[in-house]
Short mmCIF file of C-alpha atoms in Angstrom, two decimals:
data_model
loop_
_atom_site.label_atom_id
_atom_site.label_comp_id
_atom_site.label_asym_id
_atom_site.label_seq_id
_atom_site.Cartn_x
_atom_site.Cartn_y
_atom_site.Cartn_z
CA UNK A 1 39.41 7.33 -13.17
CA UNK A 2 35.73 7.11 -12.33
CA UNK A 3 32.60 7.37 -14.61
CA UNK A 4 31.67 10.51 -13.11
CA UNK A 5 35.27 11.95 -13.58
CA UNK A 6 34.88 10.97 -17.05
CA UNK A 7 31.57 12.66 -17.30
CA UNK A 8 32.59 15.74 -15.75
CA UNK A 9 35.73 17.92 -16.56
CA UNK A 10 35.18 19.72 -13.18
CA UNK A 11 36.09 16.31 -11.40
CA UNK A 12 39.59 16.53 -12.62
CA UNK A 13 42.53 17.94 -10.54
CA UNK A 14 41.61 19.30 -7.06
CA UNK A 15 38.53 17.63 -5.28
CA UNK A 16 36.01 20.09 -5.34
CA UNK A 17 33.12 20.40 -2.69
CA UNK A 18 29.80 18.96 -3.62
CA UNK A 19 26.78 18.70 -1.41
CA UNK A 20 26.17 15.11 -0.29
CA UNK A 21 22.86 13.17 -0.91
CA UNK A 22 20.81 14.56 1.86
CA UNK A 23 22.04 18.28 1.51
CA UNK A 24 21.31 17.99 -2.29
CA UNK A 25 17.97 16.70 -1.55
CA UNK A 26 17.31 19.39 0.99
CA UNK A 27 18.38 22.21 -1.30
CA UNK A 28 16.18 20.82 -4.05
CA UNK A 29 13.37 20.88 -2.02
CA UNK A 30 13.92 24.25 -0.92
CA UNK A 31 14.23 25.33 -4.63
CA UNK A 32 11.13 23.71 -5.41
CA UNK A 33 9.38 25.18 -2.47
CA UNK A 34 10.42 28.68 -3.26
CA UNK A 35 9.39 28.17 -6.86
CA UNK A 36 5.76 27.08 -5.65
CA UNK A 37 5.49 29.92 -2.97
CA UNK A 38 6.74 32.65 -5.43
CA UNK A 39 4.77 31.20 -8.29
CA UNK A 40 1.48 31.07 -6.23
CA UNK A 41 1.89 34.72 -4.52
CA UNK A 42 2.56 36.05 -8.23
CA UNK A 43 -0.67 34.25 -9.32
CA UNK A 44 -2.72 35.35 -6.77
CA UNK A 45 -1.41 39.13 -7.15
CA UNK A 46 -2.05 39.17 -11.03
CA UNK A 47 -5.28 37.28 -10.72
CA UNK A 48 -6.68 39.78 -8.37
CA UNK A 49 -5.39 42.71 -10.25
CA UNK A 50 -7.08 41.26 -13.46
CA UNK A 51 -10.19 40.17 -11.83
CA UNK A 52 -10.50 42.21 -9.19
CA UNK A 53 -11.03 40.97 -5.37
CA UNK A 54 -13.22 38.14 -5.39
CA UNK A 55 -13.97 35.25 -3.20
CA UNK A 56 -13.24 32.16 -5.41
CA UNK A 57 -14.17 28.44 -3.91
CA UNK A 58 -11.63 25.92 -4.00
CA UNK A 59 -13.18 24.34 -6.96
CA UNK A 60 -13.07 27.70 -8.99
CA UNK A 61 -9.67 28.74 -7.88
CA UNK A 62 -8.36 25.19 -9.15
CA UNK A 63 -10.00 25.64 -12.25
CA UNK A 64 -8.44 28.91 -12.98
CA UNK A 65 -4.94 27.97 -11.71
CA UNK A 66 -5.10 25.05 -14.27
CA UNK A 67 -5.64 27.10 -17.28
CA UNK A 68 -2.87 28.06 -19.43
CA UNK A 69 -2.71 31.48 -18.98
CA UNK A 70 -2.40 31.36 -15.16
CA UNK A 71 -0.35 28.46 -15.25
CA UNK A 72 1.86 30.23 -17.40
CA UNK A 73 2.32 33.14 -14.98
CA UNK A 74 2.81 30.54 -11.90
CA UNK A 75 5.95 29.09 -13.99
CA UNK A 76 7.37 32.29 -15.09
CA UNK A 77 6.98 33.80 -11.60
CA UNK A 78 8.29 31.05 -9.54
CA UNK A 79 11.60 30.05 -11.93
CA UNK A 80 13.82 33.06 -10.80
CA UNK A 81 13.25 32.14 -7.09
CA UNK A 82 14.13 28.46 -7.60
CA UNK A 83 17.26 29.40 -9.34
CA UNK A 84 18.23 32.01 -6.62
CA UNK A 85 18.12 29.08 -4.15
CA UNK A 86 20.36 27.01 -6.31
CA UNK A 87 22.79 29.82 -6.79
CA UNK A 88 23.01 30.47 -2.99
CA UNK A 89 23.63 26.83 -2.19
CA UNK A 90 26.37 26.54 -4.78
CA UNK A 91 28.15 29.73 -4.03
CA UNK A 92 28.26 28.36 -0.25
CA UNK A 93 30.41 25.45 -1.90
CA UNK A 94 33.00 27.89 -3.10
CA UNK A 95 32.08 26.84 -6.50
CA UNK A 96 30.81 28.65 -9.71
CA UNK A 97 27.31 28.55 -10.66
CA UNK A 98 27.69 27.41 -14.11
CA UNK A 99 30.36 25.01 -13.18
CA UNK A 100 28.50 23.22 -10.70
CA UNK A 101 25.45 22.80 -12.90
CA UNK A 102 27.51 21.63 -15.92
CA UNK A 103 26.37 24.79 -17.79
CA UNK A 104 29.00 24.64 -20.40
CA UNK A 105 27.97 24.22 -24.17
CA UNK A 106 28.09 20.64 -25.62
CA UNK A 107 30.57 19.62 -27.72
CA UNK A 108 30.21 19.01 -31.37
CA UNK A 109 27.00 17.45 -32.66
CA UNK A 110 25.67 16.66 -29.14
CA UNK A 111 22.67 19.03 -29.33
CA UNK A 112 21.64 17.45 -32.87
CA UNK A 113 22.00 13.93 -31.23
CA UNK A 114 19.90 14.97 -28.40
CA UNK A 115 17.15 16.54 -30.52
CA UNK A 116 17.46 13.33 -32.54
CA UNK A 117 16.90 10.95 -29.74
CA UNK A 118 14.11 13.34 -28.35
CA UNK A 119 12.25 12.85 -31.67
CA UNK A 120 12.63 9.25 -31.78
CA UNK A 121 11.37 8.97 -28.47
CA UNK A 122 8.16 11.25 -29.19
CA UNK A 123 7.57 9.24 -32.19
CA UNK A 124 7.65 5.83 -30.27
CA UNK A 125 5.53 7.52 -27.47
CA UNK A 126 2.90 8.78 -29.88
CA UNK A 127 2.65 5.36 -31.53
CA UNK A 128 2.15 3.74 -28.19
CA UNK A 129 -0.54 6.24 -27.25
CA UNK A 130 -2.35 5.67 -30.47
CA UNK A 131 -2.40 2.18 -30.10
CA UNK A 132 -3.80 2.44 -26.62
CA UNK A 133 -6.17 5.03 -27.13
CA UNK A 134 -4.69 6.99 -24.13
CA UNK A 135 -5.08 10.82 -23.83
CA UNK A 136 -1.34 11.44 -23.15
CA UNK A 137 -0.39 14.93 -22.39
CA UNK A 138 -3.75 16.45 -23.78
CA UNK A 139 -5.11 18.69 -21.04
CA UNK A 140 -8.17 21.00 -21.73
CA UNK A 141 -7.47 23.38 -19.12
CA UNK A 142 -4.10 24.47 -20.78
CA UNK A 143 -6.01 25.48 -23.97
CA UNK A 144 -7.62 28.31 -22.14
CA UNK A 145 -5.36 31.33 -22.46
CA UNK A 146 -7.90 34.35 -23.21
CA UNK A 147 -6.18 36.12 -25.70
CA UNK A 148 -2.63 36.49 -27.39
CA UNK A 149 -0.97 37.80 -24.10
CA UNK A 150 -2.33 34.53 -22.18
CA UNK A 151 -1.09 32.60 -24.97
CA UNK A 152 2.42 34.17 -24.88
CA UNK A 153 2.79 33.77 -21.31
CA UNK A 154 1.63 30.18 -21.29
CA UNK A 155 4.27 29.47 -24.04
CA UNK A 156 7.08 31.09 -22.47
CA UNK A 157 6.30 29.20 -19.20
CA UNK A 158 5.56 25.73 -20.80
CA UNK A 159 8.62 26.27 -23.30
CA UNK A 160 11.22 27.99 -21.48
CA UNK A 161 10.83 28.70 -17.95
CA UNK A 162 9.30 25.12 -16.79
CA UNK A 163 12.05 23.26 -18.76
CA UNK A 164 14.77 25.55 -17.61
CA UNK A 165 13.86 25.53 -13.85
CA UNK A 166 13.19 21.68 -13.85
CA UNK A 167 16.32 20.71 -15.82
CA UNK A 168 18.53 23.30 -13.52
CA UNK A 169 17.13 21.46 -10.59
CA UNK A 170 16.71 18.01 -11.39
CA UNK A 171 19.53 17.16 -14.18
CA UNK A 172 21.61 19.91 -12.72
CA UNK A 173 21.79 20.13 -9.21
CA UNK A 174 20.26 16.83 -7.95
CA UNK A 175 22.26 15.05 -10.65
CA UNK A 176 25.32 16.71 -9.36
CA UNK A 177 25.11 15.59 -5.81
CA UNK A 178 23.71 12.30 -6.09
CA UNK A 179 25.81 11.02 -8.85
CA UNK A 180 28.54 11.98 -6.54
CA UNK A 181 27.13 10.07 -3.69
CA UNK A 182 26.42 6.15 -3.13
CA UNK A 183 24.23 6.09 -6.07
CA UNK A 184 26.68 6.93 -8.77
CA UNK A 185 25.52 8.41 -12.17
CA UNK A 186 23.27 5.41 -13.31
CA UNK A 187 21.65 5.59 -9.82
CA UNK A 188 21.19 9.21 -10.06
CA UNK A 189 19.48 9.12 -13.50
CA UNK A 190 17.02 6.60 -12.32
CA UNK A 191 16.23 8.59 -9.21
CA UNK A 192 16.19 11.77 -10.78
CA UNK A 193 13.68 10.40 -13.18
CA UNK A 194 11.41 8.86 -10.63
CA UNK A 195 11.39 11.89 -8.57
CA UNK A 196 10.61 14.06 -11.80
CA UNK A 197 7.70 12.00 -12.87
CA UNK A 198 6.07 11.56 -9.51
CA UNK A 199 6.06 15.50 -9.25
CA UNK A 200 3.91 15.68 -12.36
CA UNK A 201 0.96 15.31 -10.26
CA UNK A 202 -1.58 16.65 -13.04
CA UNK A 203 -0.99 13.35 -14.76
CA UNK A 204 -2.42 9.62 -14.07
CA UNK A 205 0.30 6.95 -13.55
CA UNK A 206 0.52 6.09 -17.23
CA UNK A 207 1.22 9.50 -17.86
CA UNK A 208 3.90 9.70 -15.32
CA UNK A 209 5.44 6.45 -16.64
CA UNK A 210 5.95 8.15 -19.85
CA UNK A 211 7.71 11.29 -17.88
CA UNK A 212 9.71 8.75 -16.28
CA UNK A 213 10.88 7.26 -19.43
CA UNK A 214 11.67 10.45 -20.94
CA UNK A 215 13.57 11.37 -17.68
CA UNK A 216 15.74 8.32 -18.46
CA UNK A 217 16.59 9.79 -21.83
CA UNK A 218 17.28 13.17 -20.43
CA UNK A 219 19.61 11.90 -17.69
CA UNK A 220 21.51 9.79 -20.28
CA UNK A 221 21.86 12.82 -22.36
CA UNK A 222 23.08 14.83 -19.27
CA UNK A 223 25.72 12.18 -18.31
CA UNK A 224 27.13 11.29 -21.79
CA UNK A 225 27.00 15.17 -22.99
CA UNK A 226 28.61 16.42 -19.88
CA UNK A 227 26.34 19.41 -20.37
CA UNK A 228 22.88 20.49 -18.76
CA UNK A 229 22.35 22.62 -21.60
CA UNK A 230 21.82 19.47 -23.70
CA UNK A 231 18.70 18.48 -21.57
CA UNK A 232 17.30 22.00 -21.32
CA UNK A 233 17.27 22.18 -25.12
CA UNK A 234 15.73 18.66 -25.48
CA UNK A 235 13.17 19.18 -22.65
CA UNK A 236 12.23 22.69 -24.19
CA UNK A 237 12.03 21.12 -27.81
CA UNK A 238 9.72 18.45 -26.47
CA UNK A 239 7.33 20.91 -24.85
CA UNK A 240 7.21 23.28 -27.62
CA UNK A 241 6.19 20.49 -29.80
CA UNK A 242 3.54 19.46 -27.58
CA UNK A 243 2.48 22.93 -26.88
CA UNK A 244 1.75 23.67 -30.49
CA UNK A 245 -0.01 20.27 -31.19
CA UNK A 246 -2.14 20.27 -28.14
CA UNK A 247 -5.17 21.75 -29.99
CA UNK A 248 -6.93 24.92 -30.68
CA UNK A 249 -6.40 27.65 -27.73
CA UNK A 250 -9.16 29.74 -26.69
#
């Protein structure tokens, strides 16, 4: 029995169709494209409805888009579109959405184990950042929420919608296809972590290196727990902690 068959019950018995490496990559790109397009459209619409029709310079527009209240709108609005693309692609294989993405609730103390490992990782990260004097994840624009409503949208986007979308695409869909390709599970963990970190363009290379390391942790949790819910919970817990420790929201 292969490592992957040990990792996922769905691999037992009859061979189930899985998108190959390049097909998996294409679908993930389409999902992310749908996420970005839908998120930007919603952002434009709600921005115009809130502030009225106005011509913003590229710099002004970028400043607004990076604020927590508007970035939260982007995350919440774009997530359903990305999940929709995954659902269509998975149904085309004749498999169930939850089964393909390993959305089975993990056994026993896997969630507790995942949260403990995440806590250890974040503690080490915090220690390293404090010694290096690095800014880490702090990003002043996200602290601009404009009120209770904006703060709520930001927290829902950063702590629920964002982690859900990213984990379904990366540790769910990409891991499924890439781990059954020439990469194998270990190669898939490394490559998904690299792709995930590079996609966080708002951070410098040191920040992306930290994200890459956390991606390895999440990939390990996905593989050993046989469940994407484990990584969703761990990712959401990490973002929730960071969101509540960023600083004073205004």
